[in-house]
Each structure stands twice: as C-alpha cells, then as structure tokens.
mmCIF file of C-alpha atoms and ligand atoms in Angstrom:
data_model
loop_
_atom_site.group_PDB
_atom_site.id
_atom_site.type_symbol
_atom_site.label_atom_id
_atom_site.label_comp_id
_atom_site.label_asym_id
_atom_site.label_seq_id
_atom_site.Cartn_x
_atom_site.Cartn_y
_atom_site.Cartn_z
ATOM 1 C CA MET A 229 0.000 0.000 0.000
ATOM 2 C CA VAL A 230 1.126 3.584 -0.630
ATOM 3 C CA ALA A 231 2.093 5.876 2.288
ATOM 4 C CA PRO A 232 -0.869 6.266 4.660
ATOM 5 C CA LEU A 233 -2.866 9.460 4.335
ATOM 6 C CA MET A 234 -5.359 8.626 7.046
ATOM 7 C CA VAL A 235 -4.953 6.212 9.951
ATOM 8 C CA LEU A 236 -7.646 5.031 12.384
ATOM 9 C CA ARG A 237 -6.255 3.362 15.502
ATOM 10 C CA ASN A 238 -8.250 1.888 18.407
ATOM 11 C CA LEU A 239 -11.180 4.031 17.302
ATOM 12 C CA THR A 240 -14.275 3.475 19.436
ATOM 13 C CA VAL A 241 -17.712 5.088 19.440
ATOM 14 C CA ASP A 242 -20.058 4.654 22.406
ATOM 15 C CA PHE A 243 -23.570 5.998 22.658
ATOM 16 C CA HIS A 244 -24.958 6.640 26.104
ATOM 17 C CA SER A 245 -28.722 6.554 26.552
ATOM 18 C CA GLN A 246 -30.666 6.426 29.814
ATOM 19 C CA ASP A 247 -28.876 3.810 31.924
ATOM 20 C CA ARG A 248 -26.742 2.007 29.370
ATOM 21 C CA THR A 249 -23.801 2.561 27.067
ATOM 22 C CA SER A 250 -23.662 0.846 23.683
ATOM 23 C CA ARG A 251 -20.459 0.432 21.709
ATOM 24 C CA VAL A 252 -21.266 0.886 18.031
ATOM 25 C CA VAL A 253 -17.750 1.049 16.555
ATOM 26 C CA GLU A 254 -14.505 -0.642 17.552
ATOM 27 C CA ILE A 255 -11.718 -0.501 14.975
ATOM 28 C CA THR A 256 -8.235 -1.598 15.951
ATOM 29 C CA GLU A 257 -6.372 -0.311 12.912
ATOM 30 C CA PHE A 258 -7.251 0.915 9.445
ATOM 31 C CA GLU A 259 -5.210 2.902 6.934
ATOM 32 C CA ILE A 260 -5.966 4.693 3.677
ATOM 33 C CA GLY A 261 -3.138 5.515 1.319
ATOM 34 C CA ALA A 262 -2.781 8.813 -0.529
ATOM 35 C CA GLY A 263 -4.797 8.576 -3.749
ATOM 36 C CA GLU A 264 -6.207 5.167 -2.833
ATOM 37 C CA ALA A 265 -9.861 4.186 -3.310
ATOM 38 C CA VAL A 266 -11.255 2.011 -0.537
ATOM 39 C CA GLY A 267 -14.748 0.547 -0.301
ATOM 40 C CA ILE A 268 -16.433 0.002 3.057
ATOM 41 C CA VAL A 269 -19.223 -2.564 2.849
ATOM 42 C CA GLY A 270 -21.620 -4.257 5.234
ATOM 43 C CA GLU A 271 -25.296 -4.384 6.083
ATOM 44 C CA SER A 272 -27.177 -1.443 7.596
ATOM 45 C CA GLY A 273 -26.155 -1.089 11.226
ATOM 46 C CA SER A 274 -22.573 -2.265 10.628
ATOM 47 C CA GLY A 275 -21.117 1.088 11.668
ATOM 48 C CA LYS A 276 -19.869 2.098 8.214
ATOM 49 C CA SER A 277 -21.111 5.692 8.295
ATOM 50 C CA VAL A 278 -20.763 6.226 12.050
ATOM 51 C CA THR A 279 -17.030 5.464 11.819
ATOM 52 C CA TRP A 280 -16.409 8.382 9.452
ATOM 53 C CA LEU A 281 -18.864 10.763 11.092
ATOM 54 C CA ALA A 282 -16.972 10.096 14.341
ATOM 55 C CA ALA A 283 -13.596 10.733 12.719
ATOM 56 C CA LEU A 284 -14.859 14.065 11.362
ATOM 57 C CA GLY A 285 -16.463 15.155 14.639
ATOM 58 C CA LEU A 286 -19.959 15.106 13.130
ATOM 59 C CA LEU A 287 -21.717 12.925 15.702
ATOM 60 C CA PRO A 288 -24.040 14.349 18.386
ATOM 61 C CA THR A 289 -22.477 15.175 21.737
ATOM 62 C CA ARG A 290 -23.953 12.083 23.408
ATOM 63 C CA ALA A 291 -21.496 9.999 21.359
ATOM 64 C CA ARG A 292 -18.262 9.248 23.215
ATOM 65 C CA ILE A 293 -15.352 8.806 20.826
ATOM 66 C CA GLY A 294 -12.076 7.187 21.826
ATOM 67 C CA GLY A 295 -8.813 6.309 20.130
ATOM 68 C CA SER A 296 -7.261 8.082 17.215
ATOM 69 C CA ALA A 297 -8.083 9.246 13.686
ATOM 70 C CA MET A 298 -5.184 11.042 12.011
ATOM 71 C CA ILE A 299 -4.759 12.688 8.632
ATOM 72 C CA ASP A 300 -1.126 13.256 7.713
ATOM 73 C CA GLY A 301 -0.203 12.969 11.382
ATOM 74 C CA GLN A 302 -2.819 15.507 12.530
ATOM 75 C CA GLU A 303 -5.129 14.141 15.209
ATOM 76 C CA LEU A 304 -8.863 14.675 14.661
ATOM 77 C CA ILE A 305 -10.285 13.030 17.775
ATOM 78 C CA GLY A 306 -10.560 15.670 20.483
ATOM 79 C CA ALA A 307 -9.294 18.419 18.154
ATOM 80 C CA PRO A 308 -10.778 21.903 18.788
ATOM 81 C CA ALA A 309 -13.874 22.771 16.747
ATOM 82 C CA ALA A 310 -11.966 25.445 14.800
ATOM 83 C CA ALA A 311 -9.290 22.943 13.747
ATOM 84 C CA LEU A 312 -11.944 20.439 12.652
ATOM 85 C CA GLU A 313 -13.712 23.163 10.662
ATOM 86 C CA ARG A 314 -10.483 23.789 8.754
ATOM 87 C CA ILE A 315 -9.961 20.089 8.029
ATOM 88 C CA ARG A 316 -13.552 19.363 6.989
ATOM 89 C CA GLY A 317 -14.032 20.432 3.416
ATOM 90 C CA LYS A 318 -10.383 21.391 2.970
ATOM 91 C CA ARG A 319 -8.512 18.129 3.702
ATOM 92 C CA ILE A 320 -11.483 15.750 3.938
ATOM 93 C CA ALA A 321 -14.857 16.235 2.264
ATOM 94 C CA MET A 322 -17.932 14.070 2.662
ATOM 95 C CA ILE A 323 -20.892 13.549 0.358
ATOM 96 C CA PHE A 324 -24.101 11.773 1.235
ATOM 97 C CA GLN A 325 -26.895 9.776 -0.352
ATOM 98 C CA ASP A 326 -29.284 12.698 -0.057
ATOM 99 C CA PRO A 327 -28.027 16.017 -1.532
ATOM 100 C CA SER A 328 -30.609 17.909 0.532
ATOM 101 C CA SER A 329 -28.491 17.112 3.604
ATOM 102 C CA CYS A 330 -25.712 19.294 2.099
ATOM 103 C CA LEU A 331 -27.496 21.843 -0.094
ATOM 104 C CA ASN A 332 -29.406 24.723 1.443
ATOM 105 C CA PRO A 333 -32.860 24.979 -0.196
ATOM 106 C CA VAL A 334 -33.116 28.749 0.333
ATOM 107 C CA HIS A 335 -29.860 29.709 -1.405
ATOM 108 C CA ARG A 336 -28.949 29.608 -5.070
ATOM 109 C CA ILE A 337 -26.321 27.071 -6.206
ATOM 110 C CA GLY A 338 -23.862 29.875 -7.063
ATOM 111 C CA TRP A 339 -24.169 31.433 -3.583
ATOM 112 C CA GLN A 340 -23.501 28.072 -1.931
ATOM 113 C CA LEU A 341 -20.443 27.377 -4.091
ATOM 114 C CA ASP A 342 -19.124 30.913 -3.450
ATOM 115 C CA GLU A 343 -19.470 30.364 0.281
ATOM 116 C CA ALA A 344 -17.552 27.061 0.139
ATOM 117 C CA LEU A 345 -14.816 28.594 -2.033
ATOM 118 C CA GLY A 346 -14.463 31.570 0.314
ATOM 119 C CA LEU A 347 -14.351 29.375 3.399
ATOM 120 C CA HIS A 348 -11.890 26.785 2.145
ATOM 121 C CA ARG A 349 -9.757 28.688 -0.358
ATOM 122 C CA GLY A 350 -10.310 32.359 0.378
ATOM 123 C CA LEU A 351 -11.726 33.053 -3.094
ATOM 124 C CA GLN A 352 -14.117 36.006 -3.474
ATOM 125 C CA GLY A 353 -15.972 37.870 -6.236
ATOM 126 C CA ALA A 354 -15.002 37.174 -9.839
ATOM 127 C CA ALA A 355 -12.362 34.610 -8.853
ATOM 128 C CA ALA A 356 -14.932 32.631 -6.864
ATOM 129 C CA GLN A 357 -17.457 32.800 -9.695
ATOM 130 C CA ALA A 358 -14.920 31.633 -12.264
ATOM 131 C CA GLU A 359 -13.968 28.710 -10.021
ATOM 132 C CA ALA A 360 -17.649 27.864 -9.382
ATOM 133 C CA LEU A 361 -18.195 27.696 -13.152
ATOM 134 C CA ARG A 362 -15.116 25.491 -13.548
ATOM 135 C CA LEU A 363 -16.332 23.145 -10.800
ATOM 136 C CA LEU A 364 -19.808 22.791 -12.329
ATOM 137 C CA ASP A 365 -18.143 22.104 -15.657
ATOM 138 C CA GLN A 366 -15.845 19.524 -14.025
ATOM 139 C CA VAL A 367 -18.822 17.610 -12.626
ATOM 140 C CA GLY A 368 -20.495 17.605 -16.036
ATOM 141 C CA ILE A 369 -23.266 20.180 -15.540
ATOM 142 C CA ALA A 370 -24.244 21.732 -18.871
ATOM 143 C CA ASP A 371 -25.097 25.440 -19.081
ATOM 144 C CA ALA A 372 -23.220 26.018 -15.817
ATOM 145 C CA ARG A 373 -23.631 29.816 -15.833
ATOM 146 C CA ARG A 374 -27.428 29.511 -15.804
ATOM 147 C CA ARG A 375 -27.327 26.790 -13.145
ATOM 148 C CA LEU A 376 -25.497 29.113 -10.734
ATOM 149 C CA SER A 377 -28.764 31.083 -10.450
ATOM 150 C CA ASP A 378 -30.899 28.004 -9.767
ATOM 151 C CA TYR A 379 -32.144 26.809 -6.393
ATOM 152 C CA PRO A 380 -31.651 23.121 -5.508
ATOM 153 C CA HIS A 381 -35.380 22.383 -6.008
ATOM 154 C CA GLN A 382 -35.048 23.433 -9.674
ATOM 155 C CA LEU A 383 -32.554 20.628 -10.352
ATOM 156 C CA SER A 384 -33.093 16.876 -10.742
ATOM 157 C CA GLY A 385 -31.722 14.430 -8.161
ATOM 158 C CA GLY A 386 -28.780 13.564 -10.406
ATOM 159 C CA LEU A 387 -27.902 17.238 -10.992
ATOM 160 C CA ASN A 388 -28.111 17.976 -7.270
ATOM 161 C CA GLN A 389 -25.772 15.051 -6.656
ATOM 162 C CA ARG A 390 -23.311 16.604 -9.120
ATOM 163 C CA VAL A 391 -23.622 19.985 -7.376
ATOM 164 C CA MET A 392 -22.926 18.292 -4.043
ATOM 165 C CA ILE A 393 -19.786 16.713 -5.541
ATOM 166 C CA ALA A 394 -18.752 20.152 -6.879
ATOM 167 C CA MET A 395 -19.211 21.604 -3.371
ATOM 168 C CA ALA A 396 -17.074 18.782 -1.952
ATOM 169 C CA LEU A 397 -14.358 19.487 -4.541
ATOM 170 C CA ALA A 398 -14.393 23.222 -3.776
ATOM 171 C CA GLY A 399 -11.815 22.786 -1.025
ATOM 172 C CA GLN A 400 -9.586 20.534 -3.180
ATOM 173 C CA PRO A 401 -9.675 17.772 -0.537
ATOM 174 C CA ASP A 402 -7.089 15.014 -0.231
ATOM 175 C CA LEU A 403 -9.804 12.550 0.771
ATOM 176 C CA LEU A 404 -13.451 12.311 -0.301
ATOM 177 C CA ILE A 405 -15.777 10.173 1.798
ATOM 178 C CA ALA A 406 -18.775 9.177 -0.320
ATOM 179 C CA ASP A 407 -21.534 7.728 1.853
ATOM 180 C CA GLU A 408 -23.904 5.703 -0.357
ATOM 181 C CA PRO A 409 -23.463 8.375 -3.075
ATOM 182 C CA THR A 410 -25.670 6.682 -5.660
ATOM 183 C CA THR A 411 -28.198 4.704 -3.614
ATOM 184 C CA ALA A 412 -31.066 7.144 -4.234
ATOM 185 C CA LEU A 413 -30.439 7.438 -7.994
ATOM 186 C CA ASP A 414 -31.773 5.373 -10.880
ATOM 187 C CA ALA A 415 -29.367 2.995 -12.615
ATOM 188 C CA THR A 416 -28.396 5.312 -15.511
ATOM 189 C CA ILE A 417 -27.652 8.324 -13.308
ATOM 190 C CA GLN A 418 -25.887 6.047 -10.817
ATOM 191 C CA ALA A 419 -23.524 4.854 -13.560
ATOM 192 C CA GLN A 420 -22.862 8.467 -14.654
ATOM 193 C CA ILE A 421 -22.006 9.567 -11.099
ATOM 194 C CA LEU A 422 -19.645 6.621 -10.629
ATOM 195 C CA VAL A 423 -17.876 7.425 -13.906
ATOM 196 C CA LEU A 424 -17.629 11.041 -12.743
ATOM 197 C CA LEU A 425 -16.059 10.049 -9.413
ATOM 198 C CA ARG A 426 -13.538 7.841 -11.228
ATOM 199 C CA SER A 427 -12.544 10.616 -13.624
ATOM 200 C CA ILE A 428 -12.203 13.167 -10.787
ATOM 201 C CA ARG A 429 -9.931 10.784 -8.892
ATOM 202 C CA ARG A 430 -7.842 10.247 -12.010
ATOM 203 C CA ASP A 431 -7.528 14.007 -12.576
ATOM 204 C CA THR A 432 -6.932 15.099 -8.976
ATOM 205 C CA GLY A 433 -5.200 12.136 -7.303
ATOM 206 C CA MET A 434 -7.689 12.436 -4.441
ATOM 207 C CA ALA A 435 -8.218 9.406 -2.163
ATOM 208 C CA LEU A 436 -11.747 8.002 -1.907
ATOM 209 C CA VAL A 437 -13.651 6.101 0.755
ATOM 210 C CA MET A 438 -16.821 4.700 -0.778
ATOM 211 C CA ILE A 439 -19.338 3.513 1.785
ATOM 212 C CA SER A 440 -21.946 1.228 0.282
ATOM 213 C CA HIS A 441 -24.138 -1.752 0.968
ATOM 214 C CA ASP A 442 -23.890 -2.509 -2.771
ATOM 215 C CA LEU A 443 -20.960 -4.840 -3.471
ATOM 216 C CA GLY A 444 -21.399 -4.338 -7.215
ATOM 217 C CA VAL A 445 -20.872 -0.570 -6.932
ATOM 218 C CA VAL A 446 -17.810 -1.075 -4.761
ATOM 219 C CA ALA A 447 -16.284 -3.814 -6.934
ATOM 220 C CA GLU A 448 -15.921 -1.554 -9.954
ATOM 221 C CA ASN A 449 -14.804 1.612 -8.238
ATOM 222 C CA VAL A 450 -12.209 0.884 -5.558
ATOM 223 C CA ASP A 451 -8.778 -0.675 -5.183
ATOM 224 C CA ARG A 452 -9.296 -2.227 -1.754
ATOM 225 C CA VAL A 453 -12.348 -3.342 0.222
ATOM 226 C CA ALA A 454 -13.002 -3.463 3.969
ATOM 227 C CA VAL A 455 -15.980 -5.387 5.335
ATOM 228 C CA MET A 456 -17.613 -4.202 8.557
ATOM 229 C CA TYR A 457 -19.932 -6.171 10.805
ATOM 230 C CA ALA A 458 -21.544 -4.905 14.023
ATOM 231 C CA GLY A 459 -19.064 -2.054 14.349
ATOM 232 C CA SER A 460 -15.805 -3.866 13.625
ATOM 233 C CA LEU A 461 -13.717 -4.751 10.597
ATOM 234 C CA VAL A 462 -13.987 -8.442 9.801
ATOM 235 C CA GLU A 463 -12.071 -8.637 6.501
ATOM 236 C CA GLU A 464 -9.876 -6.386 4.359
ATOM 237 C CA ALA A 465 -8.302 -7.164 1.003
ATOM 238 C CA MET A 466 -7.581 -5.858 -2.445
ATOM 239 C CA GLY A 467 -10.789 -5.992 -4.501
ATOM 240 C CA ALA A 468 -9.799 -8.997 -6.615
ATOM 241 C CA ASP A 469 -8.788 -10.988 -3.521
ATOM 242 C CA LEU A 470 -11.942 -10.140 -1.652
ATOM 243 C CA PHE A 471 -14.319 -10.905 -4.489
ATOM 244 C CA GLY A 472 -12.361 -13.957 -5.656
ATOM 245 C CA ALA A 473 -11.172 -15.459 -2.404
ATOM 246 C CA ALA A 474 -13.118 -14.089 0.562
ATOM 247 C CA CYS A 475 -12.160 -15.812 3.802
ATOM 248 C CA HIS A 476 -14.554 -14.539 6.443
ATOM 249 C CA PRO A 477 -17.928 -16.331 6.630
ATOM 250 C CA TYR A 478 -19.703 -12.951 6.762
ATOM 251 C CA THR A 479 -18.017 -11.714 3.561
ATOM 252 C CA GLN A 480 -18.743 -15.050 1.930
ATOM 253 C CA GLY A 481 -22.370 -14.651 2.998
ATOM 254 C CA LEU A 482 -22.616 -11.196 1.411
ATOM 255 C CA LEU A 483 -21.162 -12.599 -1.818
ATOM 256 C CA ALA A 484 -23.422 -15.682 -1.747
ATOM 257 C CA ALA A 485 -26.414 -13.338 -1.689
ATOM 258 C CA LEU A 486 -25.394 -11.782 -5.035
ATOM 259 C CA PRO A 487 -26.711 -13.238 -8.300
ATOM 260 C CA ALA A 488 -24.006 -14.536 -10.674
ATOM 261 C CA LEU A 489 -23.887 -12.765 -14.025
ATOM 262 C CA THR A 490 -22.621 -15.860 -15.858
ATOM 263 C CA GLY A 491 -22.843 -19.645 -15.495
ATOM 264 C CA PRO A 492 -25.776 -21.792 -14.415
ATOM 265 C CA ARG A 493 -28.505 -20.254 -12.317
ATOM 266 C CA GLN A 494 -28.005 -20.876 -8.623
ATOM 267 C CA ARG A 495 -30.200 -20.416 -5.615
ATOM 268 C CA LEU A 496 -29.133 -17.298 -3.702
ATOM 269 C CA THR A 497 -28.309 -17.695 -0.046
ATOM 270 C CA ALA A 498 -29.468 -15.132 2.491
ATOM 271 C CA ILE A 499 -27.591 -14.737 5.754
ATOM 272 C CA PRO A 500 -30.112 -15.661 8.455
ATOM 273 C CA GLY A 501 -30.930 -13.121 11.165
ATOM 274 C CA THR A 502 -29.923 -9.479 11.414
ATOM 275 C CA VAL A 503 -27.023 -7.339 12.633
ATOM 276 C CA PRO A 504 -27.282 -7.248 16.463
ATOM 277 C CA ASP A 505 -28.565 -4.170 18.206
ATOM 278 C CA PRO A 506 -25.544 -2.227 19.588
ATOM 279 C CA GLY A 507 -26.858 -2.802 23.107
ATOM 280 C CA SER A 508 -26.897 -6.572 22.718
ATOM 281 C CA VAL A 509 -23.740 -7.449 20.813
ATOM 282 C CA PRO A 510 -22.878 -11.051 21.712
ATOM 283 C CA ALA A 511 -19.672 -12.035 23.537
ATOM 284 C CA GLY A 512 -16.889 -13.592 21.489
ATOM 285 C CA CYS A 513 -17.309 -13.303 17.735
ATOM 286 C CA ARG A 514 -20.100 -10.836 16.970
ATOM 287 C CA PHE A 515 -21.121 -12.872 13.929
ATOM 288 C CA ALA A 516 -21.413 -16.186 15.824
ATOM 289 C CA PRO A 517 -25.250 -16.246 16.150
ATOM 290 C CA ARG A 518 -25.540 -16.067 12.337
ATOM 291 C CA CYS A 519 -22.454 -18.065 11.344
ATOM 292 C CA PRO A 520 -23.067 -21.532 9.874
ATOM 293 C CA VAL A 521 -19.691 -22.842 11.088
ATOM 294 C CA ALA A 522 -19.524 -21.276 14.563
ATOM 295 C CA GLU A 523 -17.693 -23.346 17.169
ATOM 296 C CA PRO A 524 -18.032 -23.186 20.966
ATOM 297 C CA ARG A 525 -14.915 -21.005 21.270
ATOM 298 C CA CYS A 526 -16.437 -18.489 18.839
ATOM 299 C CA ARG A 527 -19.019 -17.656 21.513
ATOM 300 C CA ARG A 528 -16.298 -17.139 24.146
ATOM 301 C CA GLU A 529 -13.353 -15.464 22.430
ATOM 302 C CA ALA A 530 -13.323 -12.559 19.995
ATOM 303 C CA PRO A 531 -11.261 -13.655 16.976
ATOM 304 C CA PRO A 532 -8.079 -11.658 16.329
ATOM 305 C CA SER A 533 -7.429 -10.207 12.888
ATOM 306 C CA ARG A 534 -5.148 -12.680 11.055
ATOM 307 C CA ARG A 535 -3.022 -12.069 7.998
ATOM 308 C CA ILE A 536 -4.225 -14.258 5.121
ATOM 309 C CA GLY A 537 -1.929 -12.839 2.453
ATOM 310 C CA LEU A 538 -0.375 -9.608 1.335
ATOM 311 C CA LEU A 539 -2.899 -6.865 2.270
ATOM 312 C CA HIS A 540 -5.495 -9.526 3.087
ATOM 313 C CA ARG A 541 -6.679 -9.878 6.705
ATOM 314 C CA ALA A 542 -9.678 -11.555 8.305
ATOM 315 C CA ALA A 543 -10.935 -11.830 11.877
ATOM 316 C CA CYS A 544 -12.092 -15.440 12.223
ATOM 317 C CA HIS A 545 -10.977 -18.351 14.407
ATOM 318 C CA LEU A 546 -11.280 -20.781 11.509
ATOM 319 C CA GLU A 547 -8.745 -21.156 8.730
ATOM 320 C CA VAL A 548 -11.494 -20.938 6.142
ATOM 321 C CA GLY A 549 -9.853 -21.834 2.837
ATOM 322 C CA VAL A 550 -9.766 -19.768 -0.316
ATOM 323 C CA GLY A 551 -12.757 -20.441 -2.531
ATOM 324 C CA ARG A 552 -14.432 -22.750 0.000
ATOM 325 C CA SER A 553 -17.479 -20.693 0.812
ATOM 326 C CA VAL A 554 -19.038 -21.983 4.003
ATOM 327 C CA TRP A 555 -22.421 -21.069 2.527
ATOM 328 C CA ALA A 556 -21.834 -23.196 -0.588
ATOM 329 C CA MET A 557 -20.750 -26.093 1.606
ATOM 330 C CA GLN A 558 -23.845 -25.664 3.732
ATOM 331 C CA ARG A 559 -26.036 -25.578 0.605
ATOM 332 C CA ALA A 560 -24.390 -28.744 -0.737
ATOM 333 C CA ALA A 561 -25.058 -30.517 2.542
ATOM 334 C CA GLU A 562 -28.778 -29.665 2.467
HETATM 335 FE FE1 SF4 B 175 -17.890 -17.857 12.367
HETATM 336 FE FE2 SF4 B 175 -16.357 -18.415 14.477
HETATM 337 FE FE3 SF4 B 175 -15.299 -17.246 12.345
HETATM 338 FE FE4 SF4 B 175 -16.952 -15.896 13.912
HETATM 339 S S1 SF4 B 175 -14.928 -16.681 14.467
HETATM 340 S S2 SF4 B 175 -16.993 -15.919 11.709
HETATM 341 S S3 SF4 B 175 -18.420 -17.497 14.488
HETATM 342 S S4 SF4 B 175 -16.197 -19.309 12.439
#
C-alpha cells in the first residue's frame, strides 16, 4: 500500500442513553493511502457511516469517541472545533446519499459554491465565480452559468448530486468520503455519477472512501475493500482478492447473496438473522449467532485479525480456505 494518508487506531464510538452505554464502533487499525480508493461494505447497522462521522467530529455530543483518527499525522479526535472546521471540506470532504443534507434549499447554487470557495480557499468575487463555473463544468453540468442562479429544487436528483460533488471538490480535498453516493439514484444516473467520481480521482489524485451496501458498486470503483460487521472490521483485502477469495464467513455470505452474471442459475443464499442491536452485541465473535460454522470457542473469544496474504486480513478463528465458501458447503449438505 502507498504511504498512509489517514490512519484510524483503536477508534471506538459509544452511545450513552438512559442507563446504558452501547459500543457501536470498535476498529483496531485501518489505513488509507494517498490517492487510494477504498470501499467500506456491510449491512445497515454495521457502523460504516458512524465510523467516518466520528472521525470528522460530526456525531451528536452524546457519542463518546475514543482512540485516534489522524490525517497526515494531525489528530482529529478531540481536536478543537476550529481545527476540525479547517480540516472538513479542505482536507477531507464528505458527500451523502441525499443532496438535501448538504445543499441549502433557500440559497442559489452559485451562492452556496461561493461560500464554500471563500471558506476553504479564500476566493471572493469574480475569482470565486470563475472557479464555481469550472467546478460545475468539471462535474459535467451543462449550461453552468445559468445553473449558478438556480435553487436546488429546480434541479433533478442527479444534478443535485453533481452539485454536491462540486461543493465537496471546492476545497480541493485530499480525501473524499462518499456515503452511499448513488443509492437514491436510478441505474443510468448512478452509472454516470460513478464514472464522474472515477474521472475526478484520475484528474486530482484524491483518495476516496466509498461507503456502500452494494458490493457491485464497490467492486468496480475501488482498489481495496473493507468489510464491517456490528461495528468492527472483519475482513480487508484488495478488490480482486476479496471478491475472488473471501475468507470470512460474513463476507462469503454477502457474496453468496449476489446473483451470478454468468454460469448456471443458482439459488441465492441469504444470511439468516440481522445485525445485532448495539446494546446486545454477543460475547466472542459478533457474527457467531448467524455463522453456519460457529464453534463453541467463537461464543467465548473474539477472533483476532489474522493475515491471510499480502494486504489480506480476516478476523475469524477458523482457517477458512480460499474459494471454500461456508455457505456453498452448507447448501451442498442440504
Ligand atoms: Fe464464524 Fe467463528 Fe469465524 Fe466468527 S470466528 S466468523 S463465528 S467461524
């Protein structure tokens, strides 16, 4: 992997409510290289988004965040609000599934871009307007000059998504965190936005974290994939290794639930049960209640993260072999 740009170490997120504290994220170590594209996958409730909201100081005050999240050696956890304001947008930008969470409905697109350019790069007046036009052009918005006068409600969902990406690029960030960036879009617009993100990365050298529940979206757009379950990382590998030789039963379960594009038709396998509620995470391996090959020790001891190969790690007690999906074996035995 290239030199780390961002490092998460012993990062924890606890939510306190009434008389109990629930741990929703626990990540021992995770790195992102400069210019690298990493996908974070897992079911809803796996802690994918919370991890990055915590790192950027965007969680409500009832969240207790521990450990470390560093960008280029600068600590974000516990950093003063003013320091975080400078980093957000400038070094790290985040885009979301719903553009309305970023765009202000009562201000024109041009005003919002001007504000971002002034805040992050000190651009004002004609310089800011010229850069706003360039950004809209970069994200593929036709007739950019006219669009600067539009309000968000005058644009389609796909165009608003492009404006949100332009706003994120306004600070020329080193890292873009895209949280389910295409989930709300139809298939054609989704493909266009993914092509756009790829071309921006190629042109700018920006690193990308793509959070998605859609393994297909991640497979085509990242170099490396990390799988999260119930707040922790269970497997990490380069894309080809993960999709071709997943080792963790949870990753294998996610892949077994995908239809094959070629070959004979096969019955899809759903992982039984659901991600545990943060307040009732089981002892030992968090996946044990849903794992078809769980052993007694799985319910007692949390599995350490083991190295499977170069840049391939999995947290499982079993030496599950390459290509031997526990779900396929289970299906064959039925
Ligand atoms: Fe399954 Fe045990 Fe591995 Fe957890 S540690 S995934 S329960 S085999």
